[in-house]
CSV table of C-alpha atoms in Angstrom, one decimal:
chain,number,residue,atom,x,y,z
A,18,GLY,CA,52.0,45.4,-15.7
A,19,ARG,CA,50.3,43.0,-18.0
A,20,TRP,CA,53.5,41.0,-18.4
A,21,LEU,CA,54.0,40.7,-14.6
A,22,ASN,CA,50.4,39.7,-14.2
A,23,ASN,CA,50.8,36.9,-16.7
A,24,ILE,CA,53.8,35.6,-14.8
A,25,LEU,CA,51.9,35.6,-11.5
A,26,VAL,CA,48.9,33.8,-13.1
A,27,ARG,CA,51.3,31.1,-14.4
A,28,ILE,CA,52.9,30.7,-11.0
A,29,VAL,CA,49.6,30.3,-9.2
A,30,ARG,CA,48.4,27.8,-11.8
A,31,ARG,CA,51.5,25.7,-11.3
A,32,LYS,CA,51.1,25.7,-7.6
A,33,VAL,CA,47.5,24.6,-7.8
A,34,ALA,CA,48.4,21.9,-10.3
A,35,ARG,CA,51.2,20.6,-8.0
A,36,GLY,CA,48.8,20.6,-5.0
A,37,ALA,CA,46.2,18.7,-7.0
A,38,ALA,CA,48.9,16.2,-8.1
A,39,LYS,CA,50.0,15.7,-4.5
A,40,ARG,CA,46.4,15.1,-3.4
A,41,LYS,CA,45.9,12.5,-6.2
A,42,LYS,CA,48.9,10.6,-4.8
A,43,LEU,CA,47.2,10.0,-1.4
A,44,ARG,CA,46.1,6.4,-0.9
A,45,PRO,CA,44.5,4.6,2.0
A,46,LEU,CA,46.8,2.7,4.3
A,47,LYS,CA,47.2,-1.0,3.6
A,48,GLY,CA,45.0,-3.0,6.0
A,49,ASN,CA,44.1,-6.6,6.7
A,50,PRO,CA,40.7,-7.4,5.1
A,51,ARG,CA,40.1,-10.0,7.8
A,52,ARG,CA,40.1,-7.2,10.4
A,53,GLN,CA,37.7,-5.0,8.6
A,54,ALA,CA,34.1,-5.1,9.7
A,55,VAL,CA,32.4,-4.1,6.5
A,56,ASP,CA,30.2,-7.2,6.2
A,57,ALA,CA,29.3,-7.0,9.9
A,58,LEU,CA,28.3,-3.3,9.6
A,59,ARG,CA,26.3,-4.0,6.5
A,60,GLY,CA,24.4,-6.8,8.4
A,61,TYR,CA,23.8,-4.5,11.4
A,62,GLU,CA,22.4,-1.8,9.0
A,63,TYR,CA,20.0,-4.3,7.4
A,64,GLN,CA,18.9,-5.4,10.9
A,65,ILE,CA,18.3,-1.9,12.1
A,66,TRP,CA,16.2,-0.9,9.1
A,67,HIS,CA,14.0,-4.0,9.5
A,68,THR,CA,13.6,-3.2,13.2
A,69,VAL,CA,12.4,0.4,12.3
A,70,HIS,CA,10.1,-1.0,9.7
A,71,ASP,CA,8.4,-3.5,12.0
A,72,TRP,CA,8.3,-1.0,14.9
A,73,LEU,CA,5.9,1.1,12.7
A,74,ASP,CA,3.6,-2.0,12.4
A,75,LEU,CA,3.1,-2.3,16.2
A,76,ARG,CA,-0.5,-2.0,17.5
A,77,GLY,CA,-2.3,-2.5,20.7
A,78,ASP,CA,-0.3,-3.9,23.6
A,79,ALA,CA,2.5,-5.3,21.4
A,80,LEU,CA,6.1,-4.6,22.4
A,81,LEU,CA,9.2,-4.8,20.3
A,82,PHE,CA,12.4,-6.0,22.1
A,83,VAL,CA,15.7,-5.2,20.4
A,84,GLU,CA,18.4,-7.9,20.7
A,85,GLY,CA,16.1,-10.2,22.7
A,86,ALA,CA,15.7,-13.9,21.9
A,87,GLU,CA,16.7,-13.0,18.3
A,88,ASP,CA,17.6,-9.8,16.5
A,89,PHE,CA,14.2,-8.4,17.5
A,90,ASP,CA,11.1,-9.9,19.0
A,91,VAL,CA,7.5,-8.6,18.8
A,92,VAL,CA,5.6,-9.8,21.9
A,93,SER,CA,1.9,-9.5,22.7
A,94,SER,CA,-0.2,-11.0,25.5
A,95,THR,CA,-0.9,-14.1,23.5
A,96,SER,CA,1.9,-14.6,21.0
A,97,ALA,CA,5.5,-13.8,20.1
A,98,THR,CA,7.2,-13.5,16.8
A,99,VAL,CA,11.0,-13.5,16.8
A,100,SER,CA,13.0,-12.3,13.8
A,101,GLN,CA,16.5,-13.2,12.6
A,102,ILE,CA,17.7,-10.8,9.9
A,103,LYS,CA,20.7,-11.6,7.7
A,104,ASP,CA,22.1,-9.6,4.8
A,105,THR,CA,23.7,-12.6,3.1
A,106,LYS,CA,23.9,-13.4,-0.6
A,107,ALA,CA,25.1,-17.0,-0.8
A,108,LYS,CA,22.4,-19.5,-1.6
A,109,ILE,CA,20.9,-21.2,1.4
A,110,THR,CA,19.6,-24.7,2.0
A,111,LEU,CA,18.3,-26.8,4.9
A,112,ARG,CA,21.8,-28.0,5.4
A,113,THR,CA,23.1,-24.4,5.9
A,114,LEU,CA,24.4,-24.0,9.5
A,115,ALA,CA,22.3,-20.8,9.9
A,116,ALA,CA,19.1,-22.7,9.0
A,117,ILE,CA,19.9,-25.6,11.4
A,118,GLU,CA,20.6,-23.2,14.2
A,119,ALA,CA,17.4,-21.2,13.5
A,120,ILE,CA,15.3,-24.4,13.8
A,121,SER,CA,17.1,-25.4,17.0
A,122,HIS,CA,16.6,-21.9,18.5
A,123,PHE,CA,12.9,-21.9,17.7
A,124,TRP,CA,12.5,-25.4,19.3
A,125,GLN,CA,14.2,-24.2,22.5
A,126,LEU,CA,12.0,-21.0,22.6
A,127,GLN,CA,8.9,-23.0,22.2
A,128,LYS,CA,9.9,-25.2,25.1
A,129,ASP,CA,10.8,-22.2,27.3
A,130,HIS,CA,7.4,-20.5,26.7
A,131,PRO,CA,4.8,-23.3,26.7
A,132,GLY,CA,1.9,-20.9,27.2
A,133,THR,CA,2.8,-18.6,24.3
A,134,ARG,CA,2.3,-19.1,20.6
A,135,VAL,CA,5.9,-18.6,19.2
A,136,CYS,CA,6.6,-17.9,15.6
A,137,PHE,CA,10.1,-17.6,14.0
A,138,ARG,CA,11.0,-15.3,11.0
A,139,PHE,CA,14.2,-16.0,9.2
A,140,VAL,CA,14.8,-13.0,6.8
A,141,THR,CA,17.7,-13.2,4.4
A,142,ARG,CA,18.7,-11.8,1.0
A,143,SER,CA,20.0,-15.2,0.0
A,144,GLU,CA,18.2,-17.3,-2.6
A,145,ILE,CA,17.0,-20.8,-2.1
A,146,GLY,CA,19.4,-23.5,-3.2
A,147,VAL,CA,19.0,-27.2,-3.8
A,148,GLU,CA,20.5,-29.6,-1.3
A,149,GLN,CA,23.5,-31.7,-2.6
A,150,GLY,CA,22.4,-35.1,-3.6
A,151,ASN,CA,18.8,-34.0,-4.3
A,152,PRO,CA,17.3,-35.7,-1.1
A,153,PHE,CA,13.8,-34.3,-2.0
A,154,GLY,CA,13.9,-35.2,-5.6
A,155,ASP,CA,15.6,-33.9,-8.7
A,156,GLY,CA,15.8,-30.1,-8.5
A,157,VAL,CA,13.5,-29.9,-5.5
A,158,ALA,CA,14.7,-27.6,-2.7
A,159,GLY,CA,14.1,-28.3,0.9
A,160,PHE,CA,12.9,-24.7,1.6
A,161,GLY,CA,10.5,-24.9,-1.4
A,162,LEU,CA,9.0,-28.1,0.0
A,163,TRP,CA,8.8,-26.5,3.5
A,164,LYS,CA,6.8,-23.5,2.1
A,165,ARG,CA,4.3,-25.6,0.2
A,166,SER,CA,3.9,-28.5,2.7
A,167,THR,CA,0.4,-27.3,3.9
A,168,ASP,CA,-2.0,-30.3,3.9
A,169,GLN,CA,0.8,-32.5,2.4
A,170,PRO,CA,1.7,-35.2,4.9
A,171,ALA,CA,4.2,-36.7,2.4
A,172,ALA,CA,6.1,-33.5,2.2
A,173,VAL,CA,6.2,-33.2,6.0
A,174,THR,CA,7.4,-36.8,6.3
A,175,ALA,CA,10.2,-36.1,3.8
A,176,LEU,CA,11.3,-33.0,5.7
A,177,SER,CA,11.3,-34.9,9.0
A,178,ARG,CA,13.4,-37.8,7.6
A,179,PHE,CA,15.9,-35.3,6.1
A,180,LEU,CA,16.3,-33.3,9.4
A,181,VAL,CA,16.7,-36.6,11.4
A,182,SER,CA,19.4,-37.8,8.9
A,183,GLU,CA,21.4,-34.6,9.4
A,184,SER,CA,21.8,-35.4,13.1
A,185,LYS,CA,22.6,-31.7,13.9
A,186,LEU,CA,19.4,-30.8,15.8
A,187,PRO,CA,18.7,-31.2,19.6
A,188,PRO,CA,18.1,-34.8,20.6
A,189,ASP,CA,14.5,-34.2,21.8
A,190,LEU,CA,13.6,-32.5,18.5
A,191,ILE,CA,15.1,-35.5,16.6
A,192,GLN,CA,13.0,-37.8,18.7
A,193,PHE,CA,9.9,-35.8,18.1
A,194,LEU,CA,10.5,-35.9,14.3
A,195,LYS,CA,10.9,-39.7,14.4
A,196,ALA,CA,7.8,-40.4,16.4
A,197,GLY,CA,5.5,-37.4,15.7
A,198,LYS,CA,2.6,-37.6,13.3
A,199,PRO,CA,2.9,-35.4,10.2
A,200,GLU,CA,0.1,-33.1,11.4
A,201,ASP,CA,1.8,-32.6,14.7
A,202,VAL,CA,5.2,-32.0,13.1
A,203,TYR,CA,3.6,-29.4,10.8
A,204,ALA,CA,1.7,-27.6,13.6
A,205,LYS,CA,4.6,-27.5,16.0
A,206,LEU,CA,7.6,-27.0,13.7
A,207,ILE,CA,6.9,-26.4,10.0
A,208,ALA,CA,4.1,-23.8,10.2
A,209,PRO,CA,5.6,-21.6,12.9
A,210,ILE,CA,8.8,-21.0,11.0
A,211,VAL,CA,8.7,-18.7,8.1
A,212,TRP,CA,11.7,-18.5,5.7
A,213,GLU,CA,11.7,-15.1,4.0
A,214,THR,CA,14.4,-15.7,1.4
A,215,LYS,CA,15.4,-13.3,-1.3
A,216,SER,CA,14.4,-10.4,0.9
A,217,PRO,CA,14.8,-6.9,-0.7
A,218,GLN,CA,17.9,-4.9,-0.4
A,219,VAL,CA,18.3,-2.3,2.4
A,220,GLU,CA,17.3,0.6,0.2
A,221,ILE,CA,13.9,-1.0,-0.4
A,222,VAL,CA,13.3,-1.6,3.3
A,223,GLU,CA,14.3,2.1,4.0
A,224,GLU,CA,11.8,3.3,1.3
A,225,ALA,CA,9.0,1.1,2.8
A,226,ALA,CA,9.6,2.6,6.3
A,227,CYS,CA,9.5,6.1,4.9
A,228,ARG,CA,6.2,5.4,3.1
A,229,LYS,CA,4.7,4.3,6.4
A,230,LEU,CA,5.7,7.6,7.9
A,231,ILE,CA,4.2,9.6,5.0
A,232,LEU,CA,0.9,7.7,5.3
A,233,HIS,CA,0.9,8.2,9.0
A,234,GLY,CA,1.5,11.9,8.5
A,235,GLU,CA,-1.4,12.1,6.0
A,236,SER,CA,-3.8,10.6,8.5
A,237,ARG,CA,-3.1,13.4,11.0
A,238,VAL,CA,-5.3,16.5,11.5
A,239,PRO,CA,-4.1,18.7,10.0
A,240,PRO,CA,-2.1,16.5,7.6
A,241,ILE,CA,1.7,16.5,7.9
A,242,PRO,CA,3.4,17.1,4.5
A,243,PRO,CA,5.2,14.1,3.1
A,244,SER,CA,8.6,15.9,3.2
A,245,GLU,CA,8.2,16.6,6.9
A,246,ALA,CA,6.9,13.2,7.8
A,247,ALA,CA,9.7,11.4,6.0
A,248,LYS,CA,12.3,13.4,8.0
A,249,VAL,CA,11.2,11.5,11.2
A,250,ILE,CA,13.1,8.4,10.0
A,251,SER,CA,16.4,9.7,11.2
A,252,ARG,CA,15.0,10.2,14.7
A,253,LEU,CA,13.7,6.6,14.7
A,254,LEU,CA,17.1,5.2,13.5
A,255,LYS,CA,18.8,7.1,16.4
A,256,GLU,CA,16.3,5.7,18.8
A,257,VAL,CA,16.8,2.1,17.7
A,258,PHE,CA,20.6,2.5,17.9
A,259,SER,CA,20.3,3.9,21.4
A,260,ILE,CA,17.9,1.2,22.6
A,261,ALA,CA,20.1,-1.6,21.0
A,262,THR,CA,23.1,-0.5,23.1
A,263,LYS,CA,21.4,-0.6,26.4
A,264,GLN,CA,22.2,-3.3,28.9
A,265,ASN,CA,18.5,-3.9,29.7
A,266,ASN,CA,15.1,-2.5,28.9
A,267,ARG,CA,15.6,-2.7,25.2
A,268,CYS,CA,12.0,-2.2,24.4
A,269,LEU,CA,9.9,-0.1,22.0
A,270,ASP,CA,6.2,0.4,21.6
A,271,TYR,CA,3.9,2.3,19.3
A,272,ALA,CA,3.3,5.0,21.8
A,273,ARG,CA,7.0,5.8,21.8
A,274,PHE,CA,6.8,6.2,18.0
A,275,LEU,CA,3.9,8.6,18.3
A,276,GLU,CA,5.8,10.7,20.8
A,277,LEU,CA,8.9,10.9,18.5
A,278,PHE,CA,6.7,11.7,15.5
A,279,GLU,CA,5.0,14.5,17.3
A,280,ASP,CA,8.2,15.9,18.7
A,281,GLU,CA,9.8,16.0,15.2
A,282,THR,CA,6.8,17.5,13.3
A,283,THR,CA,5.6,20.1,15.7
A,284,LYS,CA,7.0,23.3,17.2
A,285,ARG,CA,6.5,24.2,20.9
A,286,VAL,CA,5.1,27.7,21.8
A,287,THR,CA,5.0,29.3,25.2
A,288,HIS,CA,1.6,30.2,26.9
A,289,GLN,CA,2.3,33.8,26.2
A,290,GLU,CA,2.8,33.1,22.5
A,291,PHE,CA,-0.3,31.0,22.4
A,292,ALA,CA,-2.4,33.8,24.0
A,293,LYS,CA,-1.1,36.2,21.3
A,294,LEU,CA,-2.1,33.9,18.5
A,295,ARG,CA,-5.6,33.7,20.0
A,296,SER,CA,-5.8,37.5,20.3
A,297,LEU,CA,-4.7,38.0,16.7
A,298,ALA,CA,-7.2,35.4,15.5
A,299,VAL,CA,-10.1,37.0,17.4
A,300,ALA,CA,-9.1,40.5,16.3
A,301,SER,CA,-9.1,39.5,12.6
A,302,ASN,CA,-12.1,37.1,12.8
A,303,PHE,CA,-9.7,34.4,11.6
A,304,PRO,CA,-11.0,30.8,12.5
A,305,LEU,CA,-8.7,29.3,15.1
A,306,VAL,CA,-9.3,25.8,13.8
A,307,SER,CA,-7.5,26.7,10.5
A,308,LEU,CA,-4.4,27.1,12.6
A,309,GLY,CA,-4.9,23.8,14.2
A,310,LEU,CA,-5.9,25.5,17.5
A,311,PRO,CA,-9.0,24.6,19.6
A,312,GLU,CA,-11.7,27.2,19.9
A,313,SER,CA,-11.3,29.4,22.9
A,314,THR,CA,-13.8,29.6,25.7
A,315,THR,CA,-12.3,32.9,26.8
A,316,ALA,CA,-13.3,36.3,25.5
A,317,PHE,CA,-10.4,38.4,24.1
A,318,GLN,CA,-10.3,42.1,23.5
A,319,ALA,CA,-9.0,43.1,20.1
A,320,SER,CA,-5.6,44.6,20.5
A,321,VAL,CA,-5.3,46.0,17.0
A,322,PRO,CA,-7.5,48.8,15.4
A,323,ILE,CA,-10.1,47.6,12.9
A,324,GLU,CA,-10.9,49.9,9.9
A,325,THR,CA,-14.7,50.2,9.4
A,326,ASN,CA,-14.7,52.9,6.8
A,327,ILE,CA,-13.6,52.9,3.1
A,328,PRO,CA,-9.8,53.3,3.0
A,329,PRO,CA,-8.9,56.7,1.5
A,330,THR,CA,-7.7,57.1,-2.1
A,331,PRO,CA,-5.1,59.7,-3.3
A,332,ALA,CA,-6.6,63.1,-4.0
A,333,ASP,CA,-5.3,63.3,-7.6
A,334,ILE,CA,-6.7,60.0,-8.8
A,335,ALA,CA,-8.7,59.7,-12.0
A,336,PRO,CA,-12.4,59.3,-11.2
A,337,ARG,CA,-13.1,56.7,-13.9
A,338,SER,CA,-16.8,57.5,-13.7
A,339,ASN,CA,-18.0,55.3,-16.6
A,340,VAL,CA,-16.2,52.2,-15.3
A,341,VAL,CA,-17.3,52.8,-11.8
A,342,ASN,CA,-20.9,53.3,-12.8
A,343,GLU,CA,-20.8,49.9,-14.7
A,344,LEU,CA,-19.4,48.2,-11.6
A,345,VAL,CA,-22.0,49.7,-9.3
A,346,ALA,CA,-24.8,48.6,-11.6
A,347,THR,CA,-23.4,45.0,-11.6
A,348,LEU,CA,-23.0,45.0,-7.9
A,349,ARG,CA,-26.5,46.2,-7.3
A,350,GLU,CA,-27.9,43.7,-9.7
A,351,LEU,CA,-26.0,40.6,-8.6
A,352,GLY,CA,-25.2,41.5,-5.0
A,353,VAL,CA,-21.5,40.5,-5.4
A,354,LEU,CA,-18.7,41.9,-7.5
A,355,VAL,CA,-15.4,40.1,-8.3
A,356,LEU,CA,-12.5,42.1,-9.6
A,357,VAL,CA,-9.8,40.0,-11.4
A,358,GLY,CA,-6.4,41.2,-12.7
A,359,SER,CA,-2.7,41.0,-12.2
A,360,THR,CA,-0.8,42.9,-9.5
A,361,ARG,CA,-0.7,46.8,-9.6
A,362,THR,CA,-3.5,47.1,-12.2
A,363,GLY,CA,-5.9,49.1,-10.0
A,364,LYS,CA,-8.2,46.5,-8.5
A,365,THR,CA,-8.0,48.0,-5.0
A,366,THR,CA,-8.6,51.5,-6.3
A,367,LEU,CA,-11.6,50.4,-8.3
A,368,ALA,CA,-13.0,48.6,-5.2
A,369,LYS,CA,-12.6,51.8,-3.2
A,370,LEU,CA,-14.3,54.0,-5.8
A,371,THR,CA,-17.1,51.5,-6.3
A,372,ALA,CA,-17.7,51.2,-2.5
A,373,ALA,CA,-17.7,55.0,-2.2
A,374,LYS,CA,-20.2,55.4,-5.1
A,375,CYS,CA,-22.6,52.9,-3.4
């Protein structure tokens, strides 16, 4: 029998090994990298996480529109901030096509909404590069000059000349750059556009959004545990994906976030279940507010019996007279007695004997 068993074991091992070898030979089908959407999907993921993050910052009457003028727009009654999100890594300069297009888009938005203060955010993981030929000076980057051009008319003038020389902007913008005073160019073009270069990777944005949820949960009454609050992030992602694929009404507000947060962190009970909770709380003198329930204005009749006498002890228990007498003396002297000990060491029995003695 042992000999046969050894043979069977060897056969099974060989089959398992052959199966594993076959599985190891499996390879993905050969595809055309040009037809794969890996980069595009990574960009969409980065955009979605930034959308969720900024959604949690909404307050008041502000609305967030997904896939509006740009990747998402935050609009209030007096202002609008449009955000373009890019998960790119190549260095970026003022000559980069994406930068030129962003400036052109902003200029058009400002023209289309004359009564609204429009701001433009260009968020990218790319680092700032220096324009070929050093048009702003040896080693000086155009974006660097843009960011520190506040109260520097010479810097604004240098940026205007460079943009005009590129001849890739709308004709009316080029005319404005040629004729406009430095303070006007700064106020209408330089200041409203923010270049957020070297933006953190997607995992950092995800972590920041989860921290906002945790802090929001902490502010609730009663507080929501961090582990529960952070789980809401998956519901928010689903909501943003759903909104982004609609043909119209792609809008989010803070009230919608509050609804989803409550829906994911609370459990619904029927009126009958709620009445039972109140009855049990009243019967046991348990404060309703500790359960997060409002105090009731309705009187309830206790539905469970309440013991008012000392619970009985077994008939054959040791009386422990000396210990009980000491406990009684302490209780009478101090007015309170605390019995401390591990489980099943006789605390309850001593409490019964002491109460009976008194």
